[in-house]
Each structure stands twice: as structure tokens, then as C-alpha cells.
């Protein structure tokens, strides 16, 4: 259903407000560069500091701008189940193709609680749901066994796996079945992830280098790992430099260097240090972007 390179889209700002005109231009640029789909209002879209109204506006504008040319997986996660229901029902109403739902952060539910949370979201709408498992941010880790239970629900269709554990792909194939859509949530290990049976990446780096990321994904999905390794060598310094500081800050800085959007972020995040900027400049040059 979903394959290839899906940028976890940044949310452009101008003087503290949403910059919707730039957002629309980014959608056109990405489609021209070969991006396979979009994931707006994830963590990289600064979901923690968007109001509910801003969150919903961004989803709606991305769906409109994409206009059915590529799929849109709407960020709809929350650690409050009722809030998640609001977001996922809105995403369905405005025409998103699926929803990305993160494991609830901070309140640390049990595996039983995870099943109840995702089941409630599944039952409240008709959208396909991609589970977002990122224990480094949400503290809890959805086990392959729990994911296998959820995969029995007809609209729990896949996972964005940001564990960095490549064995998870095989474990989740065993519990969820080979047709369960597994997408990497970590750029640096996306090569190995697809070799284990993944079908794509919800990517931060693809905000900056969409063409390279899309071509890299296409090579892996064609089974041409020699070609994919050439792309990996070109992109690896960029993957690393973007995450020296919070990834969305690195992505926005790199995009500002390319004239795509402002590097403006919302507190508590701040702009990059000079040393990180230098590392990113060098990585962009290595990738042939500068």
C-alpha cells in the first residue's frame, strides 16, 4: 500500500505563524523530485508545539496540495486517546489516505494499554493506521507480539519502526505476516531495514534530499543493493549531521540553505550551533546538494 520515500514533512513558519504558501510549494517540489508520499505533522512537523487548529490546518492543506497524486499519511498521534480520536477523524474527513499513530508517550501504558489505545483509534474511523514505534521518544516499546495482535485488526496495516533494531523487521514479519507494511523510521539503517523485508522509509533526510532518498528506496525495492549502497555512502554523512541536534532543526537549516523555507523553529527548540551548521554544510556538499 505504501512504499518508497515518504518525507516526515517539516512545518514551515514565518514570524511565528504557519507559512502555508511555502508548505504548498514544498509539496510541488517534492513531487517533482520523485517523493512517493507525505507524512505531515509528525514529530518532524513540530506536532508538540502546534495548536490543535494548526495541526488540522496543516493536514488539510497537504491533502489538498497533494491532490491525490501521492498518498498522505496524516500524523494523528497523541498520548490522550480522545485527542487521537479527534485527529484521526479529522484526517479521514479531509481525505488523508492513512494515519500515523505514535505509541503514547510519557504516561507509559502497558502492552495491554497499547492494544486498547490502538483498538479505540481503529474503531473510530475507516482510515488505515500505521503504528509509530519510537521508544527513544515515547519511552515505551511495542513488542512484536503486541503488534501481531493489533495486526489482526483490518485497518492496522503497518508500522513506522524507529527502534533501530533490524531484527524487528523479521520478528514483525513472523507476528504480523509478510504483507504488513513495514517502513523504517530511521534513515541511517533504512538500507538494512529493507533488506530484512521493509518497503520504505518515513524519512527526515528526505526533506532535504528527496530525489536521492527516492532513488535509494527504488534501488532497494528493485533488489539492487549495490546501487543502493552507493546512495547510502552519499547520504550517510547527511543522515548523521541532521541529527547532531534535533533532526527537524537540522532539516530546516539545510532546507534554508537550499532556499526552500525558513530555518525558524518553535521553542523549546532553538537554531543550530555554528559547529553543527558546518557539519551539515559539509554533508550537503558530500551529497552533491551544495
PDB file of C-alpha atoms in Angstrom:
ATOM      1  CA  UNK A   1       0.000   0.000   0.000  1.00  0.00           C
ATOM      2  CA  UNK A   2       2.755   2.472   0.979  1.00  0.00           C
ATOM      3  CA  UNK A   3       6.254   2.062  -0.460  1.00  0.00           C
ATOM      4  CA  UNK A   4       9.371   4.124  -1.009  1.00  0.00           C
ATOM      5  CA  UNK A   5      10.404   7.508   0.343  1.00  0.00           C
ATOM      6  CA  UNK A   6       7.909   9.413   2.495  1.00  0.00           C
ATOM      7  CA  UNK A   7       9.293  12.649   3.990  1.00  0.00           C
ATOM      8  CA  UNK A   8       8.230  13.306   7.557  1.00  0.00           C
ATOM      9  CA  UNK A   9       7.387  16.838   6.466  1.00  0.00           C
ATOM     10  CA  UNK A  10       8.653  19.896   8.292  1.00  0.00           C
ATOM     11  CA  UNK A  11       6.080  22.590   9.056  1.00  0.00           C
ATOM     12  CA  UNK A  12       7.340  25.926   7.682  1.00  0.00           C
ATOM     13  CA  UNK A  13       6.928  29.009   9.875  1.00  0.00           C
ATOM     14  CA  UNK A  14       7.119  32.721   9.158  1.00  0.00           C
ATOM     15  CA  UNK A  15       7.287  35.138  12.093  1.00  0.00           C
ATOM     16  CA  UNK A  16       5.888  32.504  14.412  1.00  0.00           C
ATOM     17  CA  UNK A  17       2.904  31.600  12.224  1.00  0.00           C
ATOM     18  CA  UNK A  18       2.242  28.759   9.781  1.00  0.00           C
ATOM     19  CA  UNK A  19       3.693  29.529   6.341  1.00  0.00           C
ATOM     20  CA  UNK A  20       1.125  27.747   4.208  1.00  0.00           C
ATOM     21  CA  UNK A  21       2.289  29.187   0.903  1.00  0.00           C
ATOM     22  CA  UNK A  22       5.742  27.726   1.442  1.00  0.00           C
ATOM     23  CA  UNK A  23       4.175  24.432   2.530  1.00  0.00           C
ATOM     24  CA  UNK A  24       2.296  24.218  -0.784  1.00  0.00           C
ATOM     25  CA  UNK A  25       5.481  24.988  -2.733  1.00  0.00           C
ATOM     26  CA  UNK A  26       7.301  22.233  -0.835  1.00  0.00           C
ATOM     27  CA  UNK A  27       4.647  19.706  -1.867  1.00  0.00           C
ATOM     28  CA  UNK A  28       5.104  20.597  -5.548  1.00  0.00           C
ATOM     29  CA  UNK A  29       8.897  20.467  -5.255  1.00  0.00           C
ATOM     30  CA  UNK A  30       8.800  17.065  -3.558  1.00  0.00           C
ATOM     31  CA  UNK A  31       6.503  15.540  -6.154  1.00  0.00           C
ATOM     32  CA  UNK A  32       8.786  16.828  -8.887  1.00  0.00           C
ATOM     33  CA  UNK A  33      11.762  15.244  -7.122  1.00  0.00           C
ATOM     34  CA  UNK A  34      10.114  11.809  -7.011  1.00  0.00           C
ATOM     35  CA  UNK A  35       8.827  11.684  -3.434  1.00  0.00           C
ATOM     36  CA  UNK A  36       6.429   8.747  -3.031  1.00  0.00           C
ATOM     37  CA  UNK A  37       4.150  10.224  -0.341  1.00  0.00           C
ATOM     38  CA  UNK A  38       3.938  12.592   2.623  1.00  0.00           C
ATOM     39  CA  UNK A  39       3.693  12.344   6.400  1.00  0.00           C
ATOM     40  CA  UNK A  40       2.694  15.775   7.756  1.00  0.00           C
ATOM     41  CA  UNK A  41       2.553  16.710  11.451  1.00  0.00           C
ATOM     42  CA  UNK A  42       4.746  14.034  12.908  1.00  0.00           C
ATOM     43  CA  UNK A  43       7.483  14.986  15.345  1.00  0.00           C
ATOM     44  CA  UNK A  44       9.485  16.431  12.439  1.00  0.00           C
ATOM     45  CA  UNK A  45       6.433  18.591  11.671  1.00  0.00           C
ATOM     46  CA  UNK A  46       6.722  20.015  15.205  1.00  0.00           C
ATOM     47  CA  UNK A  47       3.465  18.450  16.341  1.00  0.00           C
ATOM     48  CA  UNK A  48       4.294  19.042  20.043  1.00  0.00           C
ATOM     49  CA  UNK A  49       4.185  22.831  19.553  1.00  0.00           C
ATOM     50  CA  UNK A  50       1.338  23.141  17.057  1.00  0.00           C
ATOM     51  CA  UNK A  51      -2.105  24.016  18.355  1.00  0.00           C
ATOM     52  CA  UNK A  52      -4.880  21.555  17.530  1.00  0.00           C
ATOM     53  CA  UNK A  53      -6.201  24.017  14.966  1.00  0.00           C
ATOM     54  CA  UNK A  54      -2.764  24.388  13.340  1.00  0.00           C
ATOM     55  CA  UNK A  55      -2.313  20.604  13.307  1.00  0.00           C
ATOM     56  CA  UNK A  56      -5.577  20.153  11.460  1.00  0.00           C
ATOM     57  CA  UNK A  57      -4.900  23.031   9.066  1.00  0.00           C
ATOM     58  CA  UNK A  58      -1.553  21.535   8.014  1.00  0.00           C
ATOM     59  CA  UNK A  59      -3.095  18.108   7.382  1.00  0.00           C
ATOM     60  CA  UNK A  60      -5.879  19.633   5.301  1.00  0.00           C
ATOM     61  CA  UNK A  61      -3.510  21.818   3.242  1.00  0.00           C
ATOM     62  CA  UNK A  62      -1.136  18.934   2.500  1.00  0.00           C
ATOM     63  CA  UNK A  63      -4.021  16.709   1.368  1.00  0.00           C
ATOM     64  CA  UNK A  64      -5.305  19.500  -0.895  1.00  0.00           C
ATOM     65  CA  UNK A  65      -1.875  20.240  -2.345  1.00  0.00           C
ATOM     66  CA  UNK A  66      -1.043  16.580  -2.974  1.00  0.00           C
ATOM     67  CA  UNK A  67      -4.412  16.299  -4.749  1.00  0.00           C
ATOM     68  CA  UNK A  68      -4.332  12.514  -4.907  1.00  0.00           C
ATOM     69  CA  UNK A  69      -1.047  12.374  -6.812  1.00  0.00           C
ATOM     70  CA  UNK A  70       0.722  10.624  -3.949  1.00  0.00           C
ATOM     71  CA  UNK A  71      -0.648   9.286  -0.651  1.00  0.00           C
ATOM     72  CA  UNK A  72      -0.761  11.345   2.535  1.00  0.00           C
ATOM     73  CA  UNK A  73      -0.317   9.607   5.895  1.00  0.00           C
ATOM     74  CA  UNK A  74      -1.573  12.143   8.442  1.00  0.00           C
ATOM     75  CA  UNK A  75       0.147  12.465  11.782  1.00  0.00           C
ATOM     76  CA  UNK A  76      -2.622  11.715  14.274  1.00  0.00           C
ATOM     77  CA  UNK A  77      -0.856  10.523  17.401  1.00  0.00           C
ATOM     78  CA  UNK A  78      -1.395  11.586  20.998  1.00  0.00           C
ATOM     79  CA  UNK A  79      -0.890  10.209  24.491  1.00  0.00           C
ATOM     80  CA  UNK A  80      -4.546  11.117  25.066  1.00  0.00           C
ATOM     81  CA  UNK A  81      -6.808   8.603  23.309  1.00  0.00           C
ATOM     82  CA  UNK A  82      -9.682  11.085  22.958  1.00  0.00           C
ATOM     83  CA  UNK A  83      -7.356  13.636  21.361  1.00  0.00           C
ATOM     84  CA  UNK A  84      -6.065  10.956  18.994  1.00  0.00           C
ATOM     85  CA  UNK A  85      -9.650  10.162  18.005  1.00  0.00           C
ATOM     86  CA  UNK A  86     -10.195  13.841  17.188  1.00  0.00           C
ATOM     87  CA  UNK A  87      -7.097  13.970  14.982  1.00  0.00           C
ATOM     88  CA  UNK A  88      -7.762  10.721  13.140  1.00  0.00           C
ATOM     89  CA  UNK A  89     -11.411  11.553  12.462  1.00  0.00           C
ATOM     90  CA  UNK A  90     -10.366  14.957  11.116  1.00  0.00           C
ATOM     91  CA  UNK A  91      -7.739  13.319   8.880  1.00  0.00           C
ATOM     92  CA  UNK A  92     -10.391  10.987   7.499  1.00  0.00           C
ATOM     93  CA  UNK A  93     -12.815  13.886   6.939  1.00  0.00           C
ATOM     94  CA  UNK A  94     -10.323  15.926   4.889  1.00  0.00           C
ATOM     95  CA  UNK A  95      -9.277  12.993   2.718  1.00  0.00           C
ATOM     96  CA  UNK A  96      -5.982  11.672   4.092  1.00  0.00           C
ATOM     97  CA  UNK A  97      -5.064   8.179   2.903  1.00  0.00           C
ATOM     98  CA  UNK A  98      -3.945   6.840   6.285  1.00  0.00           C
ATOM     99  CA  UNK A  99      -2.958   7.956   9.773  1.00  0.00           C
ATOM    100  CA  UNK A 100       0.344   7.638  11.609  1.00  0.00           C
ATOM    101  CA  UNK A 101      -0.292   6.956  15.304  1.00  0.00           C
ATOM    102  CA  UNK A 102       2.593   7.042  17.756  1.00  0.00           C
ATOM    103  CA  UNK A 103       2.744   4.877  20.860  1.00  0.00           C
ATOM    104  CA  UNK A 104       1.513   7.091  23.737  1.00  0.00           C
ATOM    105  CA  UNK A 105       4.416   8.976  25.282  1.00  0.00           C
ATOM    106  CA  UNK A 106       5.076   9.985  28.893  1.00  0.00           C
ATOM    107  CA  UNK A 107       2.136   8.175  30.542  1.00  0.00           C
ATOM    108  CA  UNK A 108       3.756   4.782  29.802  1.00  0.00           C
ATOM    109  CA  UNK A 109       0.845   2.399  29.171  1.00  0.00           C
ATOM    110  CA  UNK A 110       1.298  -1.361  29.409  1.00  0.00           C
ATOM    111  CA  UNK A 111       1.160  -3.566  26.321  1.00  0.00           C
ATOM    112  CA  UNK A 112      -2.482  -4.153  27.258  1.00  0.00           C
ATOM    113  CA  UNK A 113      -2.980  -0.381  27.287  1.00  0.00           C
ATOM    114  CA  UNK A 114      -1.368  -0.082  23.846  1.00  0.00           C
ATOM    115  CA  UNK A 115      -3.816  -2.626  22.444  1.00  0.00           C
ATOM    116  CA  UNK A 116      -6.762  -0.734  23.969  1.00  0.00           C
ATOM    117  CA  UNK A 117      -5.493   2.641  22.670  1.00  0.00           C
ATOM    118  CA  UNK A 118      -4.906   1.493  19.095  1.00  0.00           C
ATOM    119  CA  UNK A 119      -8.133  -0.501  19.042  1.00  0.00           C
ATOM    120  CA  UNK A 120     -10.100   2.618  20.041  1.00  0.00           C
ATOM    121  CA  UNK A 121      -8.486   4.603  17.237  1.00  0.00           C
ATOM    122  CA  UNK A 122      -9.063   1.770  14.767  1.00  0.00           C
ATOM    123  CA  UNK A 123     -12.735   1.542  15.695  1.00  0.00           C
ATOM    124  CA  UNK A 124     -13.448   5.286  15.459  1.00  0.00           C
ATOM    125  CA  UNK A 125     -12.841   5.644  11.717  1.00  0.00           C
ATOM    126  CA  UNK A 126     -12.262   3.848   8.421  1.00  0.00           C
ATOM    127  CA  UNK A 127      -8.683   5.037   7.809  1.00  0.00           C
ATOM    128  CA  UNK A 128      -5.757   2.614   7.588  1.00  0.00           C
ATOM    129  CA  UNK A 129      -3.425   3.097  10.561  1.00  0.00           C
ATOM    130  CA  UNK A 130       0.367   2.936  10.634  1.00  0.00           C
ATOM    131  CA  UNK A 131       1.725   2.311  14.131  1.00  0.00           C
ATOM    132  CA  UNK A 132       4.692   4.534  15.022  1.00  0.00           C
ATOM    133  CA  UNK A 133       7.023   2.718  17.412  1.00  0.00           C
ATOM    134  CA  UNK A 134       9.765   5.001  18.715  1.00  0.00           C
ATOM    135  CA  UNK A 135      10.782   4.003  22.248  1.00  0.00           C
ATOM    136  CA  UNK A 136      13.571   6.593  22.287  1.00  0.00           C
ATOM    137  CA  UNK A 137      10.933   9.336  22.380  1.00  0.00           C
ATOM    138  CA  UNK A 138       7.833   7.690  23.835  1.00  0.00           C
ATOM    139  CA  UNK A 139       9.761   5.590  26.420  1.00  0.00           C
ATOM    140  CA  UNK A 140       7.556   2.519  25.863  1.00  0.00           C
ATOM    141  CA  UNK A 141       8.277  -0.103  23.220  1.00  0.00           C
ATOM    142  CA  UNK A 142       5.533  -2.008  21.425  1.00  0.00           C
ATOM    143  CA  UNK A 143       6.649  -5.635  21.290  1.00  0.00           C
ATOM    144  CA  UNK A 144       6.359  -7.692  18.097  1.00  0.00           C
ATOM    145  CA  UNK A 145       3.806  -9.856  19.904  1.00  0.00           C
ATOM    146  CA  UNK A 146       1.603  -6.855  20.698  1.00  0.00           C
ATOM    147  CA  UNK A 147       1.943  -5.600  17.141  1.00  0.00           C
ATOM    148  CA  UNK A 148       0.898  -9.028  15.914  1.00  0.00           C
ATOM    149  CA  UNK A 149      -2.281  -8.809  17.988  1.00  0.00           C
ATOM    150  CA  UNK A 150      -3.069  -5.363  16.564  1.00  0.00           C
ATOM    151  CA  UNK A 151      -2.289  -6.516  13.013  1.00  0.00           C
ATOM    152  CA  UNK A 152      -5.339  -8.796  13.249  1.00  0.00           C
ATOM    153  CA  UNK A 153      -7.499  -5.659  13.083  1.00  0.00           C
ATOM    154  CA  UNK A 154      -8.346  -4.976   9.427  1.00  0.00           C
ATOM    155  CA  UNK A 155      -7.155  -1.357   9.321  1.00  0.00           C
ATOM    156  CA  UNK A 156      -3.917  -1.705  11.301  1.00  0.00           C
ATOM    157  CA  UNK A 157      -1.821  -2.066   8.173  1.00  0.00           C
ATOM    158  CA  UNK A 158       1.780  -1.266   9.052  1.00  0.00           C
ATOM    159  CA  UNK A 159       4.475   0.210  11.241  1.00  0.00           C
ATOM    160  CA  UNK A 160       6.947   3.033  11.162  1.00  0.00           C
ATOM    161  CA  UNK A 161       9.727   1.343  13.114  1.00  0.00           C
ATOM    162  CA  UNK A 162      12.237   3.698  14.713  1.00  0.00           C
ATOM    163  CA  UNK A 163      13.747   1.196  17.127  1.00  0.00           C
ATOM    164  CA  UNK A 164      16.945   0.918  15.075  1.00  0.00           C
ATOM    165  CA  UNK A 165      16.783  -2.839  15.696  1.00  0.00           C
ATOM    166  CA  UNK A 166      16.921  -4.534  12.295  1.00  0.00           C
ATOM    167  CA  UNK A 167      15.905  -7.880  13.767  1.00  0.00           C
ATOM    168  CA  UNK A 168      12.493  -6.336  14.463  1.00  0.00           C
ATOM    169  CA  UNK A 169      11.607  -6.481  10.773  1.00  0.00           C
ATOM    170  CA  UNK A 170      11.924 -10.258  10.702  1.00  0.00           C
ATOM    171  CA  UNK A 171      10.254 -10.626  14.107  1.00  0.00           C
ATOM    172  CA  UNK A 172       7.330  -8.491  12.961  1.00  0.00           C
ATOM    173  CA  UNK A 173       7.041 -10.451   9.709  1.00  0.00           C
ATOM    174  CA  UNK A 174       6.623 -13.508  11.908  1.00  0.00           C
ATOM    175  CA  UNK A 175       3.942 -11.983  14.146  1.00  0.00           C
ATOM    176  CA  UNK A 176       2.161  -9.669  11.665  1.00  0.00           C
ATOM    177  CA  UNK A 177       2.650 -11.511   8.375  1.00  0.00           C
ATOM    178  CA  UNK A 178       4.711 -10.663   5.282  1.00  0.00           C
ATOM    179  CA  UNK A 179       2.057  -8.281   3.891  1.00  0.00           C
ATOM    180  CA  UNK A 180       2.202  -5.988   6.940  1.00  0.00           C
ATOM    181  CA  UNK A 181       3.693  -2.712   5.665  1.00  0.00           C
ATOM    182  CA  UNK A 182       6.983  -2.098   7.480  1.00  0.00           C
ATOM    183  CA  UNK A 183       8.615   1.306   6.963  1.00  0.00           C
ATOM    184  CA  UNK A 184      11.801   2.453   8.623  1.00  0.00           C
ATOM    185  CA  UNK A 185      11.671   5.470  10.889  1.00  0.00           C
ATOM    186  CA  UNK A 186      15.443   5.820  10.933  1.00  0.00           C
ATOM    187  CA  UNK A 187      17.313   6.994   7.860  1.00  0.00           C
ATOM    188  CA  UNK A 188      20.726   5.581   8.721  1.00  0.00           C
ATOM    189  CA  UNK A 189      19.526   1.953   8.913  1.00  0.00           C
ATOM    190  CA  UNK A 190      16.954   2.104   6.087  1.00  0.00           C
ATOM    191  CA  UNK A 191      19.208   0.044   3.804  1.00  0.00           C
ATOM    192  CA  UNK A 192      19.346  -2.925   6.165  1.00  0.00           C
ATOM    193  CA  UNK A 193      15.706  -2.446   7.096  1.00  0.00           C
ATOM    194  CA  UNK A 194      14.578  -3.016   3.519  1.00  0.00           C
ATOM    195  CA  UNK A 195      16.959  -5.940   3.112  1.00  0.00           C
ATOM    196  CA  UNK A 196      15.132  -7.594   6.022  1.00  0.00           C
ATOM    197  CA  UNK A 197      11.754  -7.056   4.368  1.00  0.00           C
ATOM    198  CA  UNK A 198      10.894  -3.381   4.810  1.00  0.00           C
ATOM    199  CA  UNK A 199       9.289  -1.447   1.972  1.00  0.00           C
ATOM    200  CA  UNK A 200      10.193   2.174   2.620  1.00  0.00           C
ATOM    201  CA  UNK A 201      11.237   4.934   4.954  1.00  0.00           C
ATOM    202  CA  UNK A 202       9.372   7.764   6.654  1.00  0.00           C
ATOM    203  CA  UNK A 203      12.379   9.993   6.428  1.00  0.00           C
ATOM    204  CA  UNK A 204      13.762  13.203   7.901  1.00  0.00           C
ATOM    205  CA  UNK A 205      16.600  13.394   5.371  1.00  0.00           C
ATOM    206  CA  UNK A 206      14.088  13.243   2.504  1.00  0.00           C
ATOM    207  CA  UNK A 207      13.062  16.796   3.439  1.00  0.00           C
ATOM    208  CA  UNK A 208      16.498  17.882   2.224  1.00  0.00           C
ATOM    209  CA  UNK A 209      17.406  15.300  -0.422  1.00  0.00           C
ATOM    210  CA  UNK A 210      14.109  13.892  -1.737  1.00  0.00           C
ATOM    211  CA  UNK A 211      15.446  12.808  -5.117  1.00  0.00           C
ATOM    212  CA  UNK A 212      18.376  10.903  -3.638  1.00  0.00           C
ATOM    213  CA  UNK A 213      16.173   9.295  -0.977  1.00  0.00           C
ATOM    214  CA  UNK A 214      13.539   8.265  -3.523  1.00  0.00           C
ATOM    215  CA  UNK A 215      16.166   6.793  -5.868  1.00  0.00           C
ATOM    216  CA  UNK A 216      17.808   4.991  -2.937  1.00  0.00           C
ATOM    217  CA  UNK A 217      14.463   3.458  -1.967  1.00  0.00           C
ATOM    218  CA  UNK A 218      13.732   2.472  -5.568  1.00  0.00           C
ATOM    219  CA  UNK A 219      17.077   0.670  -5.772  1.00  0.00           C
ATOM    220  CA  UNK A 220      16.406  -1.351  -2.618  1.00  0.00           C
ATOM    221  CA  UNK A 221      12.885  -2.260  -3.737  1.00  0.00           C
ATOM    222  CA  UNK A 222      14.293  -3.433  -7.082  1.00  0.00           C
ATOM    223  CA  UNK A 223      16.778  -5.619  -5.198  1.00  0.00           C
ATOM    224  CA  UNK A 224      19.756  -3.626  -6.490  1.00  0.00           C
ATOM    225  CA  UNK A 225      21.664  -3.341  -3.233  1.00  0.00           C
ATOM    226  CA  UNK A 226      24.952  -2.474  -4.942  1.00  0.00           C
ATOM    227  CA  UNK A 227      23.342   0.668  -6.343  1.00  0.00           C
ATOM    228  CA  UNK A 228      21.563   1.342  -3.040  1.00  0.00           C
ATOM    229  CA  UNK A 229      24.920   1.175  -1.234  1.00  0.00           C
ATOM    230  CA  UNK A 230      26.289   3.905  -3.488  1.00  0.00           C
ATOM    231  CA  UNK A 231      23.379   6.125  -2.428  1.00  0.00           C
ATOM    232  CA  UNK A 232      23.913   5.141   1.206  1.00  0.00           C
ATOM    233  CA  UNK A 233      27.556   6.223   1.053  1.00  0.00           C
ATOM    234  CA  UNK A 234      26.494   9.552  -0.416  1.00  0.00           C
ATOM    235  CA  UNK A 235      23.719  10.139   2.133  1.00  0.00           C
ATOM    236  CA  UNK A 236      25.198   8.748   5.348  1.00  0.00           C
ATOM    237  CA  UNK A 237      27.061  11.913   6.428  1.00  0.00           C
ATOM    238  CA  UNK A 238      23.832  13.860   5.884  1.00  0.00           C
ATOM    239  CA  UNK A 239      21.805  11.386   7.975  1.00  0.00           C
ATOM    240  CA  UNK A 240      24.317  11.818  10.786  1.00  0.00           C
ATOM    241  CA  UNK A 241      24.712  15.597  10.573  1.00  0.00           C
ATOM    242  CA  UNK A 242      20.952  16.258  10.545  1.00  0.00           C
ATOM    243  CA  UNK A 243      20.678  14.502  13.903  1.00  0.00           C
ATOM    244  CA  UNK A 244      23.616  16.111  15.724  1.00  0.00           C
ATOM    245  CA  UNK A 245      20.908  18.343  17.200  1.00  0.00           C
ATOM    246  CA  UNK A 246      17.144  17.614  16.965  1.00  0.00           C
ATOM    247  CA  UNK A 247      16.538  16.359  13.433  1.00  0.00           C
ATOM    248  CA  UNK A 248      13.865  18.814  12.388  1.00  0.00           C
ATOM    249  CA  UNK A 249      16.163  21.725  13.263  1.00  0.00           C
ATOM    250  CA  UNK A 250      18.897  20.245  11.091  1.00  0.00           C
ATOM    251  CA  UNK A 251      16.436  19.596   8.279  1.00  0.00           C
ATOM    252  CA  UNK A 252      15.079  23.149   8.348  1.00  0.00           C
ATOM    253  CA  UNK A 253      18.568  24.639   8.372  1.00  0.00           C
ATOM    254  CA  UNK A 254      19.595  22.516   5.373  1.00  0.00           C
ATOM    255  CA  UNK A 255      16.384  23.444   3.566  1.00  0.00           C
ATOM    256  CA  UNK A 256      17.049  27.112   4.240  1.00  0.00           C
ATOM    257  CA  UNK A 257      20.463  26.694   2.597  1.00  0.00           C
ATOM    258  CA  UNK A 258      18.633  25.391  -0.483  1.00  0.00           C
ATOM    259  CA  UNK A 259      16.204  28.334  -0.447  1.00  0.00           C
ATOM    260  CA  UNK A 260      13.214  26.096   0.310  1.00  0.00           C
ATOM    261  CA  UNK A 261      11.970  27.507   3.616  1.00  0.00           C
ATOM    262  CA  UNK A 262      12.988  29.431   6.701  1.00  0.00           C
ATOM    263  CA  UNK A 263      15.032  27.692   9.397  1.00  0.00           C
ATOM    264  CA  UNK A 264      12.581  29.042  12.012  1.00  0.00           C
ATOM    265  CA  UNK A 265      11.571  26.584  14.751  1.00  0.00           C
ATOM    266  CA  UNK A 266       9.443  26.945  17.866  1.00  0.00           C
ATOM    267  CA  UNK A 267      10.694  26.896  21.438  1.00  0.00           C
ATOM    268  CA  UNK A 268      11.808  24.875  23.281  1.00  0.00           C
ATOM    269  CA  UNK A 269      13.834  24.051  20.151  1.00  0.00           C
ATOM    270  CA  UNK A 270      16.406  26.591  19.032  1.00  0.00           C
ATOM    271  CA  UNK A 271      18.536  27.193  15.939  1.00  0.00           C
ATOM    272  CA  UNK A 272      21.693  25.188  15.294  1.00  0.00           C
ATOM    273  CA  UNK A 273      25.102  25.927  16.743  1.00  0.00           C
ATOM    274  CA  UNK A 274      27.785  27.080  14.305  1.00  0.00           C
ATOM    275  CA  UNK A 275      29.665  23.780  14.572  1.00  0.00           C
ATOM    276  CA  UNK A 276      26.558  21.803  13.598  1.00  0.00           C
ATOM    277  CA  UNK A 277      25.916  24.153  10.681  1.00  0.00           C
ATOM    278  CA  UNK A 278      29.464  23.498   9.446  1.00  0.00           C
ATOM    279  CA  UNK A 279      28.937  19.725   9.701  1.00  0.00           C
ATOM    280  CA  UNK A 280      25.672  19.979   7.781  1.00  0.00           C
ATOM    281  CA  UNK A 281      27.219  22.160   5.094  1.00  0.00           C
ATOM    282  CA  UNK A 282      29.965  19.575   4.601  1.00  0.00           C
ATOM    283  CA  UNK A 283      27.464  16.700   4.485  1.00  0.00           C
ATOM    284  CA  UNK A 284      25.306  18.519   1.938  1.00  0.00           C
ATOM    285  CA  UNK A 285      28.373  19.125  -0.198  1.00  0.00           C
ATOM    286  CA  UNK A 286      29.297  15.419   0.080  1.00  0.00           C
ATOM    287  CA  UNK A 287      25.800  14.504  -1.136  1.00  0.00           C
ATOM    288  CA  UNK A 288      26.138  16.905  -4.076  1.00  0.00           C
ATOM    289  CA  UNK A 289      23.431  19.242  -2.793  1.00  0.00           C
ATOM    290  CA  UNK A 290      25.664  22.313  -2.431  1.00  0.00           C
TER     291      UNK A 290
END
